[in-house]
Amino acid sequence: KHIAAVAFGVGITELVSLLRSELLSDTTETITVLWCLRKKDEQAIGSDLDDYSADKRVKFEYVFSRETDGKRADAELISTTFGHLNAKETAVVCVGTKASERECYLWFSSLGYKQRLLKMG
């Protein structure tokens, strides 16, 4: 199975326990994480992610809403980041504020993703 994960800001800390448990599973083939931050310097809060990025099954993508490119998470970014995954074989998890989680799941749903993982933590 594949996991598509989106973390908004400090939501990445909740995602770390999910990463840990899923990487122990023999059934997890890939985990793609999209981490949405305001600025690049906020990446310091996820410094323990280096342990996970060494695993070939894990891929991290970043978007910075207050940097020069001004990209924000939306359905198009979700499609670009996760479009290569088979929606029927992919579990989805979104971690952040309740509003951002709700919106994130709607973006995935509009692309045909149905499986939702519960938040860990």
PDB file of C-alpha atoms in Angstrom:
ATOM      1  CA  LYS A   1       0.000   0.000   0.000  1.00  0.00           C
ATOM      2  CA  HIS A   2       0.967   3.617  -0.438  1.00  0.00           C
ATOM      3  CA  ILE A   3       0.479   6.505   1.959  1.00  0.00           C
ATOM      4  CA  ALA A   4      -0.131  10.082   0.880  1.00  0.00           C
ATOM      5  CA  ALA A   5       0.404  12.432   3.821  1.00  0.00           C
ATOM      6  CA  VAL A   6      -0.045  16.188   4.108  1.00  0.00           C
ATOM      7  CA  ALA A   7       1.161  18.059   7.171  1.00  0.00           C
ATOM      8  CA  PHE A   8       0.339  21.694   7.812  1.00  0.00           C
ATOM      9  CA  GLY A   9       2.939  23.467   9.983  1.00  0.00           C
ATOM     10  CA  VAL A  10       3.632  21.775  13.305  1.00  0.00           C
ATOM     11  CA  GLY A  11       1.232  18.986  12.285  1.00  0.00           C
ATOM     12  CA  ILE A  12       4.403  17.234  11.153  1.00  0.00           C
ATOM     13  CA  THR A  13       5.046  16.186  14.761  1.00  0.00           C
ATOM     14  CA  GLU A  14       1.883  14.062  14.751  1.00  0.00           C
ATOM     15  CA  LEU A  15       2.919  12.566  11.451  1.00  0.00           C
ATOM     16  CA  VAL A  16       6.237  11.311  12.853  1.00  0.00           C
ATOM     17  CA  SER A  17       4.551   8.554  14.891  1.00  0.00           C
ATOM     18  CA  LEU A  18       2.631   7.467  11.785  1.00  0.00           C
ATOM     19  CA  LEU A  19       5.868   7.342   9.783  1.00  0.00           C
ATOM     20  CA  ARG A  20       7.538   5.279  12.465  1.00  0.00           C
ATOM     21  CA  SER A  21       4.769   2.677  12.656  1.00  0.00           C
ATOM     22  CA  GLU A  22       4.157   2.480   8.895  1.00  0.00           C
ATOM     23  CA  LEU A  23       7.848   1.986   8.118  1.00  0.00           C
ATOM     24  CA  LEU A  24       7.815  -1.055  10.398  1.00  0.00           C
ATOM     25  CA  SER A  25       5.002  -2.518   8.308  1.00  0.00           C
ATOM     26  CA  ASP A  26       5.900  -4.894   5.496  1.00  0.00           C
ATOM     27  CA  THR A  27       2.828  -3.766   3.559  1.00  0.00           C
ATOM     28  CA  THR A  28       3.864  -0.118   3.168  1.00  0.00           C
ATOM     29  CA  GLU A  29       5.596   0.388  -0.179  1.00  0.00           C
ATOM     30  CA  THR A  30       5.876   4.171  -0.267  1.00  0.00           C
ATOM     31  CA  ILE A  31       5.105   7.180   1.881  1.00  0.00           C
ATOM     32  CA  THR A  32       4.927  10.577   0.211  1.00  0.00           C
ATOM     33  CA  VAL A  33       4.783  13.533   2.596  1.00  0.00           C
ATOM     34  CA  LEU A  34       3.832  17.055   1.562  1.00  0.00           C
ATOM     35  CA  TRP A  35       4.788  19.482   4.316  1.00  0.00           C
ATOM     36  CA  CYS A  36       3.113  22.885   4.015  1.00  0.00           C
ATOM     37  CA  LEU A  37       4.918  25.698   5.798  1.00  0.00           C
ATOM     38  CA  ARG A  38       4.914  29.469   5.720  1.00  0.00           C
ATOM     39  CA  LYS A  39       8.704  29.941   5.504  1.00  0.00           C
ATOM     40  CA  LYS A  40      11.740  27.765   4.829  1.00  0.00           C
ATOM     41  CA  ASP A  41      13.238  28.487   8.245  1.00  0.00           C
ATOM     42  CA  GLU A  42      10.278  26.693   9.859  1.00  0.00           C
ATOM     43  CA  GLN A  43      11.735  23.395   8.637  1.00  0.00           C
ATOM     44  CA  ALA A  44      13.898  23.339  11.772  1.00  0.00           C
ATOM     45  CA  ILE A  45      10.923  21.993  13.757  1.00  0.00           C
ATOM     46  CA  GLY A  46      11.129  18.796  11.728  1.00  0.00           C
ATOM     47  CA  SER A  47      14.833  18.135  12.126  1.00  0.00           C
ATOM     48  CA  ASP A  48      14.185  14.547  13.278  1.00  0.00           C
ATOM     49  CA  LEU A  49      12.763  13.835   9.815  1.00  0.00           C
ATOM     50  CA  ASP A  50      16.296  13.251   8.567  1.00  0.00           C
ATOM     51  CA  ASP A  51      16.081   9.751  10.075  1.00  0.00           C
ATOM     52  CA  TYR A  52      13.130   8.985   7.797  1.00  0.00           C
ATOM     53  CA  SER A  53      14.388  10.617   4.623  1.00  0.00           C
ATOM     54  CA  ALA A  54      17.200   8.056   4.492  1.00  0.00           C
ATOM     55  CA  ASP A  55      14.575   5.332   3.891  1.00  0.00           C
ATOM     56  CA  LYS A  56      14.058   4.877   0.145  1.00  0.00           C
ATOM     57  CA  ARG A  57      10.308   4.361   0.670  1.00  0.00           C
ATOM     58  CA  VAL A  58       9.878   7.901   2.020  1.00  0.00           C
ATOM     59  CA  LYS A  59       9.718  11.020  -0.145  1.00  0.00           C
ATOM     60  CA  PHE A  60       9.345  14.545   1.250  1.00  0.00           C
ATOM     61  CA  GLU A  61       7.965  17.507  -0.676  1.00  0.00           C
ATOM     62  CA  TYR A  62       7.731  21.034   0.712  1.00  0.00           C
ATOM     63  CA  VAL A  63       5.656  24.118  -0.074  1.00  0.00           C
ATOM     64  CA  PHE A  64       6.262  27.555   1.458  1.00  0.00           C
ATOM     65  CA  SER A  65       3.310  29.938   1.293  1.00  0.00           C
ATOM     66  CA  ARG A  66       5.158  33.090   2.372  1.00  0.00           C
ATOM     67  CA  GLU A  67       8.267  32.702   0.254  1.00  0.00           C
ATOM     68  CA  THR A  68       8.797  34.314  -3.143  1.00  0.00           C
ATOM     69  CA  ASP A  69       6.860  31.627  -5.030  1.00  0.00           C
ATOM     70  CA  GLY A  70       3.889  32.032  -2.666  1.00  0.00           C
ATOM     71  CA  LYS A  71       2.613  28.508  -3.356  1.00  0.00           C
ATOM     72  CA  ARG A  72      -0.210  27.286  -1.175  1.00  0.00           C
ATOM     73  CA  ALA A  73      -1.736  23.865  -0.755  1.00  0.00           C
ATOM     74  CA  ASP A  74      -4.729  23.298  -3.015  1.00  0.00           C
ATOM     75  CA  ALA A  75      -6.270  20.572  -5.174  1.00  0.00           C
ATOM     76  CA  GLU A  76      -3.815  21.276  -7.997  1.00  0.00           C
ATOM     77  CA  LEU A  77      -0.790  20.865  -5.721  1.00  0.00           C
ATOM     78  CA  ILE A  78      -2.267  17.650  -4.289  1.00  0.00           C
ATOM     79  CA  SER A  79      -2.738  16.344  -7.830  1.00  0.00           C
ATOM     80  CA  THR A  80       0.807  17.302  -8.832  1.00  0.00           C
ATOM     81  CA  THR A  81       2.370  15.796  -5.711  1.00  0.00           C
ATOM     82  CA  PHE A  82       0.345  12.591  -5.431  1.00  0.00           C
ATOM     83  CA  GLY A  83      -1.045  12.080  -8.941  1.00  0.00           C
ATOM     84  CA  HIS A  84       1.406   9.269  -9.684  1.00  0.00           C
ATOM     85  CA  LEU A  85      -0.142   7.086  -6.956  1.00  0.00           C
ATOM     86  CA  ASN A  86      -3.014   4.687  -7.582  1.00  0.00           C
ATOM     87  CA  ALA A  87      -5.910   6.186  -5.612  1.00  0.00           C
ATOM     88  CA  LYS A  88      -7.374   2.740  -4.850  1.00  0.00           C
ATOM     89  CA  GLU A  89      -4.109   1.529  -3.300  1.00  0.00           C
ATOM     90  CA  THR A  90      -3.328   4.712  -1.373  1.00  0.00           C
ATOM     91  CA  ALA A  91      -4.307   5.671   2.155  1.00  0.00           C
ATOM     92  CA  VAL A  92      -4.477   9.386   2.904  1.00  0.00           C
ATOM     93  CA  VAL A  93      -3.722  11.326   6.063  1.00  0.00           C
ATOM     94  CA  CYS A  94      -3.932  15.095   6.555  1.00  0.00           C
ATOM     95  CA  VAL A  95      -2.657  16.679   9.776  1.00  0.00           C
ATOM     96  CA  GLY A  96      -3.124  20.295  10.835  1.00  0.00           C
ATOM     97  CA  THR A  97      -5.956  22.472  12.057  1.00  0.00           C
ATOM     98  CA  LYS A  98      -9.437  20.996  11.758  1.00  0.00           C
ATOM     99  CA  ALA A  99     -10.238  23.383   8.904  1.00  0.00           C
ATOM    100  CA  SER A 100      -7.094  22.554   6.932  1.00  0.00           C
ATOM    101  CA  GLU A 101      -7.620  18.817   7.452  1.00  0.00           C
ATOM    102  CA  ARG A 102     -11.210  19.049   6.222  1.00  0.00           C
ATOM    103  CA  GLU A 103     -10.174  20.984   3.129  1.00  0.00           C
ATOM    104  CA  CYS A 104      -7.277  18.619   2.457  1.00  0.00           C
ATOM    105  CA  TYR A 105      -9.520  15.533   2.558  1.00  0.00           C
ATOM    106  CA  LEU A 106     -11.909  17.267   0.146  1.00  0.00           C
ATOM    107  CA  TRP A 107      -9.043  17.838  -2.316  1.00  0.00           C
ATOM    108  CA  PHE A 108      -8.083  14.172  -2.163  1.00  0.00           C
ATOM    109  CA  SER A 109     -11.698  13.081  -2.477  1.00  0.00           C
ATOM    110  CA  SER A 110     -12.122  15.204  -5.617  1.00  0.00           C
ATOM    111  CA  LEU A 111      -9.208  13.243  -7.131  1.00  0.00           C
ATOM    112  CA  GLY A 112     -10.771   9.858  -6.358  1.00  0.00           C
ATOM    113  CA  TYR A 113      -8.907   9.008  -3.139  1.00  0.00           C
ATOM    114  CA  LYS A 114     -11.247   7.303  -0.683  1.00  0.00           C
ATOM    115  CA  GLN A 115      -9.098   5.608   1.973  1.00  0.00           C
ATOM    116  CA  ARG A 116      -8.511   7.774   4.993  1.00  0.00           C
ATOM    117  CA  LEU A 117      -6.084   6.994   7.781  1.00  0.00           C
ATOM    118  CA  LEU A 118      -6.980   8.215  11.242  1.00  0.00           C
ATOM    119  CA  LYS A 119      -4.628  10.682  12.841  1.00  0.00           C
ATOM    120  CA  MET A 120      -2.077   9.197  15.171  1.00  0.00           C
ATOM    121  CA  GLY A 121      -1.398  10.828  18.493  1.00  0.00           C
TER     122      GLY A 121
END
